[in-house]
Coordinates of C-alpha atoms and ligand atoms in Angstrom, one line a residue:
M1 CA 0.7 84.3 79.2
I2 CA -1.2 84.1 82.5
P3 CA 1.5 85.5 85.0
Y4 CA 2.0 84.0 88.5
G5 CA 1.2 87.4 90.0
H6 CA -0.2 90.7 88.8
Q7 CA -1.2 94.1 90.3
L8 CA -4.7 95.4 90.2
I9 CA -4.9 99.2 89.8
T10 CA -8.3 100.8 90.1
R11 CA -9.7 104.2 89.1
R12 CA -9.5 105.3 92.7
D13 CA -5.8 104.3 92.9
I14 CA -5.1 106.4 89.8
D15 CA -7.1 109.4 91.2
A16 CA -5.1 109.2 94.5
V17 CA -1.8 109.2 92.7
T18 CA -2.9 112.1 90.4
E19 CA -3.9 114.1 93.4
V20 CA -0.4 113.9 94.7
L21 CA 1.1 114.8 91.3
R22 CA -1.1 118.0 91.4
S23 CA -0.1 118.9 95.0
D24 CA 2.9 120.7 96.5
F25 CA 4.8 117.6 97.6
L26 CA 5.9 114.6 95.5
T27 CA 7.9 113.4 98.5
Q28 CA 8.2 114.3 102.2
G29 CA 4.6 115.6 102.2
P30 CA 1.5 114.3 104.1
A31 CA 0.9 111.0 102.1
A32 CA 3.8 108.9 103.5
P33 CA 2.9 109.7 107.2
A34 CA -0.8 109.0 106.4
F35 CA 0.2 105.6 104.9
E36 CA 2.3 104.8 108.0
Q37 CA -0.6 105.6 110.3
A38 CA -2.9 103.4 108.2
L39 CA -0.4 100.5 108.3
S40 CA 0.1 100.7 112.1
A41 CA -3.7 100.9 112.6
I42 CA -4.4 97.9 110.4
C43 CA -1.6 95.8 111.8
G44 CA -1.9 96.8 115.4
A45 CA 1.8 97.9 115.8
R46 CA 2.6 101.2 117.5
H47 CA 5.1 102.5 114.8
A48 CA 5.4 102.1 111.0
V49 CA 8.4 103.4 109.0
A50 CA 7.7 103.5 105.2
V51 CA 10.7 103.1 102.9
N52 CA 11.4 102.5 99.3
S53 CA 11.5 98.7 99.4
A54 CA 11.3 95.7 101.8
T55 CA 15.0 95.2 101.1
S56 CA 15.7 98.7 102.6
A57 CA 13.4 97.9 105.5
L58 CA 15.3 94.7 106.2
H59 CA 18.6 96.6 106.1
L60 CA 17.3 99.3 108.5
A61 CA 15.8 96.7 110.8
C62 CA 19.2 94.9 111.0
L63 CA 21.0 98.2 111.7
A64 CA 18.5 99.3 114.3
L65 CA 19.0 96.0 116.1
G66 CA 22.7 96.6 116.2
L67 CA 23.7 93.8 113.7
G68 CA 27.3 94.3 112.6
R69 CA 30.7 92.7 111.8
G70 CA 31.3 89.5 113.9
D71 CA 27.5 89.0 114.4
I72 CA 25.4 86.2 113.0
L73 CA 22.0 86.3 111.2
W74 CA 19.8 83.3 110.5
T75 CA 16.9 83.0 108.1
T76 CA 15.1 80.3 106.2
T77 CA 16.6 79.1 103.0
N78 CA 13.2 79.0 101.3
T79 CA 12.9 82.8 100.7
F80 CA 13.9 85.6 98.4
V81 CA 17.6 86.4 98.6
A82 CA 16.8 89.8 100.3
S83 CA 16.0 88.1 103.6
A84 CA 19.6 86.9 103.8
N85 CA 21.4 89.8 102.0
C86 CA 20.5 92.3 104.7
G87 CA 22.8 90.5 107.1
R88 CA 25.6 90.8 104.6
Y89 CA 25.0 94.5 104.1
C90 CA 25.8 94.9 107.8
G91 CA 29.0 92.8 107.6
A92 CA 27.4 89.9 109.6
D93 CA 27.7 86.2 108.8
V94 CA 24.6 84.6 107.4
D95 CA 23.4 81.1 108.0
F96 CA 20.1 79.2 107.2
V97 CA 17.5 77.1 108.9
D98 CA 15.7 74.2 107.1
I99 CA 11.9 74.2 106.4
D100 CA 8.9 72.4 107.7
P101 CA 7.8 70.0 105.0
V102 CA 4.1 70.7 105.5
T103 CA 3.9 74.5 105.8
W104 CA 7.2 75.2 104.0
N105 CA 8.0 77.8 106.6
M106 CA 11.1 77.8 108.8
S107 CA 11.0 74.7 110.9
V108 CA 10.8 75.5 114.6
A109 CA 12.2 72.1 115.5
A110 CA 15.2 72.6 113.1
L111 CA 15.6 76.1 114.6
R112 CA 15.7 74.8 118.2
D113 CA 18.2 72.0 117.3
K114 CA 20.5 74.5 115.5
L115 CA 20.3 76.9 118.5
V116 CA 21.3 74.2 120.9
R117 CA 24.3 73.3 118.8
A118 CA 25.2 76.9 118.2
K119 CA 25.1 77.6 121.9
S120 CA 27.6 74.9 122.7
A121 CA 29.8 76.2 119.8
G122 CA 29.5 79.8 121.1
R123 CA 28.0 80.8 117.7
L124 CA 24.5 82.0 118.6
P125 CA 22.8 84.3 116.1
K126 CA 22.0 88.0 117.1
V127 CA 19.1 88.2 114.7
V128 CA 16.7 85.5 113.2
I129 CA 14.4 86.3 110.3
P130 CA 11.5 84.0 109.9
V131 CA 9.5 84.5 106.6
H132 CA 5.7 84.1 106.4
F133 CA 6.1 82.0 103.3
A134 CA 3.3 82.4 100.7
G135 CA 1.4 84.4 103.2
Q136 CA 1.0 81.8 106.0
P137 CA 2.2 83.1 109.4
T138 CA 5.0 81.2 111.1
E139 CA 4.7 79.7 114.6
Q140 CA 5.7 83.1 115.9
E141 CA 5.0 82.5 119.6
A142 CA 7.3 79.5 119.6
I143 CA 10.1 81.4 117.9
W144 CA 9.6 84.2 120.4
A145 CA 10.0 81.7 123.2
L146 CA 13.3 80.5 121.7
A147 CA 14.4 84.2 121.4
Q148 CA 13.9 84.6 125.1
E149 CA 15.8 81.4 125.9
F150 CA 18.7 82.0 123.5
G151 CA 18.8 85.8 123.5
F152 CA 18.3 86.7 119.8
K153 CA 16.2 89.4 118.2
I154 CA 13.5 88.7 115.6
I155 CA 12.7 90.4 112.4
E156 CA 9.6 88.9 110.7
D157 CA 9.8 89.1 106.9
A158 CA 6.1 89.5 106.2
S159 CA 6.7 90.5 102.6
H160 CA 4.1 87.9 101.6
A161 CA 1.7 88.3 104.4
I162 CA 0.0 91.7 104.8
G163 CA -3.6 90.9 105.7
A164 CA -2.8 87.5 107.1
S165 CA -3.6 86.7 110.7
R166 CA -2.8 84.1 113.4
N167 CA -5.1 83.3 116.3
G168 CA -7.1 86.4 115.1
E169 CA -4.1 88.7 115.4
A170 CA -3.0 90.6 112.3
A171 CA 0.4 90.0 110.8
G172 CA 2.7 92.9 111.6
N173 CA 1.4 93.4 115.2
C174 CA 5.0 92.6 116.4
R175 CA 3.7 90.9 119.6
W176 CA 6.2 88.1 118.9
S177 CA 9.0 90.0 117.2
H178 CA 11.0 93.2 117.5
I179 CA 10.3 94.4 113.9
T180 CA 8.1 93.2 111.0
V181 CA 8.8 94.1 107.4
F182 CA 6.4 94.3 104.5
S183 CA 7.0 94.6 100.7
F184 CA 4.8 96.6 98.3
H185 CA 6.4 95.3 95.1
P186 CA 3.7 94.9 92.4
V187 CA 3.5 91.1 92.7
K188 CA 2.8 91.4 96.4
I189 CA -0.7 91.8 98.1
V190 CA -0.7 95.6 98.2
T191 CA 1.6 97.7 95.9
T192 CA 3.3 101.1 95.8
G193 CA 5.2 100.3 92.7
E194 CA 8.4 99.8 94.7
G195 CA 8.1 100.1 98.5
G196 CA 8.3 98.6 101.9
A197 CA 7.8 99.3 105.6
A198 CA 9.1 98.3 109.0
L199 CA 6.7 98.1 111.9
T200 CA 7.6 97.9 115.6
N201 CA 6.2 98.5 119.1
D202 CA 9.5 99.9 120.2
A203 CA 9.8 103.7 120.0
A204 CA 13.6 103.6 120.1
L205 CA 13.8 101.2 117.1
A206 CA 11.3 103.3 115.1
Q207 CA 13.3 106.4 115.8
R208 CA 16.6 104.8 114.7
M209 CA 15.1 103.4 111.5
T210 CA 13.5 106.8 110.7
L211 CA 16.9 108.5 111.2
L212 CA 18.8 106.0 109.0
R213 CA 16.1 106.2 106.3
S214 CA 17.1 109.8 105.7
H215 CA 20.9 110.1 105.8
G216 CA 21.1 110.0 109.6
V217 CA 20.1 113.6 109.6
T218 CA 17.8 115.0 112.3
R219 CA 16.0 118.3 113.0
D220 CA 15.0 117.0 116.4
S221 CA 16.9 119.1 119.0
S222 CA 16.6 116.3 121.6
L223 CA 18.8 114.1 119.4
M224 CA 21.4 116.8 118.5
Q225 CA 24.9 116.9 119.9
R226 CA 25.4 120.6 119.6
A227 CA 23.3 123.7 120.2
P228 CA 21.6 125.0 117.0
D229 CA 23.3 128.2 115.8
G230 CA 20.3 129.3 113.6
P231 CA 17.0 128.3 112.1
W232 CA 18.8 126.5 109.2
Y233 CA 20.4 124.1 111.6
Y234 CA 20.2 120.3 111.3
E235 CA 22.6 117.6 112.3
Q236 CA 23.9 114.4 110.7
I237 CA 24.5 112.2 113.7
E238 CA 25.0 108.8 111.9
L239 CA 25.7 107.5 108.4
G240 CA 22.3 106.9 107.0
F241 CA 20.8 106.4 103.5
N242 CA 18.1 107.8 101.2
Y243 CA 15.5 105.0 101.7
R244 CA 12.5 107.3 101.7
M245 CA 9.1 106.4 100.2
T246 CA 7.7 109.1 97.9
D247 CA 4.2 110.6 98.5
I248 CA 3.3 109.3 95.0
Q249 CA 4.0 105.8 96.2
A250 CA 2.4 106.3 99.6
A251 CA -0.9 107.6 98.0
L252 CA -1.1 104.5 95.9
G253 CA -0.4 102.3 98.9
L254 CA -3.0 104.1 101.0
S255 CA -5.6 103.7 98.4
Q256 CA -4.8 99.9 97.9
L257 CA -4.7 99.4 101.7
S258 CA -8.3 100.5 102.0
R259 CA -9.3 97.4 100.0
L260 CA -7.0 95.0 102.0
E261 CA -9.8 92.9 103.5
S262 CA -11.4 92.3 100.1
L263 CA -8.1 91.5 98.5
I264 CA -7.4 88.8 101.1
E265 CA -10.9 87.4 100.7
Q266 CA -10.5 87.1 97.0
R267 CA -7.1 85.5 97.2
N268 CA -8.5 82.9 99.7
A269 CA -11.4 82.3 97.3
I270 CA -9.0 81.6 94.4
A271 CA -7.0 79.3 96.7
G272 CA -10.1 77.5 97.7
R273 CA -11.1 77.0 94.1
Y274 CA -7.6 75.5 93.3
D275 CA -8.0 73.2 96.3
Q276 CA -11.2 71.8 94.7
L277 CA -9.9 71.6 91.2
L278 CA -6.7 69.9 92.1
R279 CA -7.6 67.6 95.0
D280 CA -7.6 64.4 93.0
L281 CA -4.2 65.0 91.3
P282 CA -0.9 63.5 92.7
L283 CA 0.1 66.8 94.3
Q284 CA 0.8 68.1 97.8
L285 CA -1.5 71.2 98.1
P286 CA -0.9 74.1 100.5
V287 CA -1.8 73.4 104.1
V288 CA -3.0 76.4 106.2
R289 CA -3.0 75.7 109.9
P290 CA -6.4 76.1 111.5
E291 CA -5.1 79.0 113.7
N292 CA -3.9 80.9 110.6
R293 CA -5.4 82.9 107.9
S294 CA -3.1 83.0 104.9
A295 CA -2.8 86.1 102.7
F296 CA -2.1 83.7 99.8
H297 CA 0.5 85.7 98.1
L298 CA 1.5 82.4 96.5
Y299 CA -0.3 79.2 95.7
V300 CA 2.3 76.5 95.6
V301 CA 1.8 72.8 94.7
C302 CA 4.4 70.1 95.2
M303 CA 4.8 67.1 92.9
Q304 CA 5.2 63.7 94.5
D305 CA 8.2 62.7 96.6
D306 CA 9.8 60.4 93.9
T307 CA 9.6 63.1 91.1
S308 CA 12.8 63.3 89.1
R309 CA 14.3 66.7 88.3
A310 CA 13.6 66.0 84.7
A311 CA 9.9 65.3 85.3
H312 CA 9.6 68.5 87.4
R313 CA 11.2 70.5 84.7
A314 CA 9.0 68.9 82.0
V315 CA 5.9 70.0 83.8
F316 CA 7.2 73.6 84.1
E317 CA 8.1 73.7 80.4
F318 CA 4.7 72.2 79.4
L319 CA 2.8 74.8 81.5
R320 CA 4.9 77.7 80.2
A321 CA 4.4 76.5 76.6
Q322 CA 0.7 76.5 77.2
G323 CA 0.8 80.2 78.3
I324 CA 0.8 79.6 82.1
G325 CA 3.6 81.6 83.8
V326 CA 4.4 79.1 86.6
N327 CA 7.4 79.9 88.8
L328 CA 9.6 78.4 91.5
H329 CA 9.5 80.0 95.0
Y330 CA 12.2 79.5 95.9
M331 CA 15.5 78.1 94.6
P332 CA 17.1 77.7 98.1
V333 CA 19.1 80.8 98.9
H334 CA 22.1 78.7 100.2
M335 CA 22.4 77.2 96.6
Q336 CA 22.9 80.6 95.0
P337 CA 26.5 81.1 93.6
Y338 CA 27.0 84.1 96.0
Y339 CA 26.3 81.9 99.0
R340 CA 28.1 78.9 97.6
D341 CA 31.2 81.1 97.5
L342 CA 30.7 81.6 101.3
G343 CA 30.8 77.8 101.8
F344 CA 27.2 76.7 101.4
G345 CA 26.0 74.0 99.0
E346 CA 24.0 71.0 98.1
G347 CA 22.8 68.7 100.9
M348 CA 23.0 71.3 103.8
F349 CA 19.2 71.9 104.1
P350 CA 17.6 68.7 102.7
E351 CA 13.9 69.6 103.2
A352 CA 14.2 72.9 101.4
E353 CA 16.2 71.2 98.6
R354 CA 13.7 68.4 98.3
Y355 CA 10.8 70.9 98.2
A356 CA 12.5 73.0 95.5
Q357 CA 12.9 70.0 93.3
R358 CA 9.1 69.5 93.3
A359 CA 7.4 72.9 93.9
I360 CA 5.4 74.9 91.3
S361 CA 3.8 78.3 92.0
L362 CA 0.5 78.6 90.1
P363 CA -0.9 81.9 89.1
I364 CA -2.8 83.7 91.9
Y365 CA -3.8 87.4 91.9
V366 CA -6.9 89.4 92.2
G367 CA -8.4 89.5 88.8
L368 CA -7.5 85.9 87.8
S369 CA -10.8 84.6 86.4
E370 CA -12.5 81.3 87.2
Q371 CA -12.1 80.5 83.5
Q372 CA -8.3 81.0 83.7
Q373 CA -8.2 78.9 86.9
L374 CA -10.0 76.1 85.2
Y375 CA -7.6 76.3 82.3
V376 CA -4.6 76.2 84.7
A377 CA -6.1 73.1 86.4
Q378 CA -6.9 71.3 83.2
T379 CA -3.4 72.0 81.8
L380 CA -1.7 70.8 85.0
R381 CA -3.8 67.7 84.8
K382 CA -2.6 67.0 81.3
A383 CA 1.0 67.7 82.3
L384 CA 0.7 65.1 85.2
T385 CA -1.1 62.3 83.4
Ligands
PLP1 C1 9.7 90.5 97.7 C2 10.4 90.0 98.9 C3 11.4 90.8 99.5 C4 12.0 92.0 98.8 O1 11.0 93.0 98.6 P1 11.4 94.3 97.8 O2 10.2 95.2 98.2 O3 11.3 94.0 96.4 O4 12.7 94.8 98.3 C5 12.0 90.3 100.6 N1 11.6 89.2 101.2 C6 10.7 88.4 100.6 C7 10.3 87.1 101.3 C8 10.1 88.8 99.4 O5 9.1 88.0 98.9

């Protein structure tokens, strides 16, 4: 089976991990801070907080922004469930915004309309989480302008988008958001096995996320409430978690990050090849806005508007039977049973639902050969004709 995504681990990655295994620290040593420094340098944000998953990073980001019971969080419905669940962890209400039918990102027009309605209803969100779907940056300056107008905070879920850029500025720079989150799960662009990070330009937010990442415990006397009574002294000043990234993971991430530019180039080359191979098929291909460079975490094609559910499913089954591990990114989050139980359902976000009835994620990863791409294209052609 050709999977839709796959990690590439080099000799250098293995050496970097082995070096940590032979060192004094498997966790809380020098590798995680070095990884954080490399992340902030590459992305152009002042602070990076490495954690054990993007899900944890989203949770810490919400807590740092003060999200809690009675508050509201909005995200796109075309995302992985974690972008919404972080709001629920904090006891907040979650709601969704429909997508742009061309980029498949959160629609800024739909966001604006929903904000206007929410304002008159007195139900404005405290936090909005746009997702750089498939690796294409959202229209972040426009979302930032709405944040100023309507008074919400922004967490960018850039789990798909490390290495992407917009108007020449790297994803994760946080110029148009309060916090940006990355995932380092093995199907993503850069991996640490499991892992994530939260970036910000705000020192107070970084400090709060760092504290909550490790039990809410501090050894920093400026944060303490009482005078230390000995050299053993530390204080737990909040209820935190163990969301730390190990040095084993960070060493892998640091080694992978050193190849980021080449990884993004290769993913763009694969996408360009698909564009050529598929251009005469009855498919909607990915559209990357001229001001954007996509990280191409995913390469999604959409079948034609009038495609029936049965026809969509038949193409999936045919491709899978031919050894091509196609996938659907995403079943809209509001259609998941957990969210249906909260009152969501069919027909609430029609663009995302229409998209999900036609979308197919084709294999894309560094190491996918031209031969394999040709096979994917030929098989898809057979399935459609
Ligand atoms: C993968 C992913 C996550 C969760 O990442 P983990 O590191 O597995 O917790 C969150 N949001 C999006 C959009 C993702 O694709």
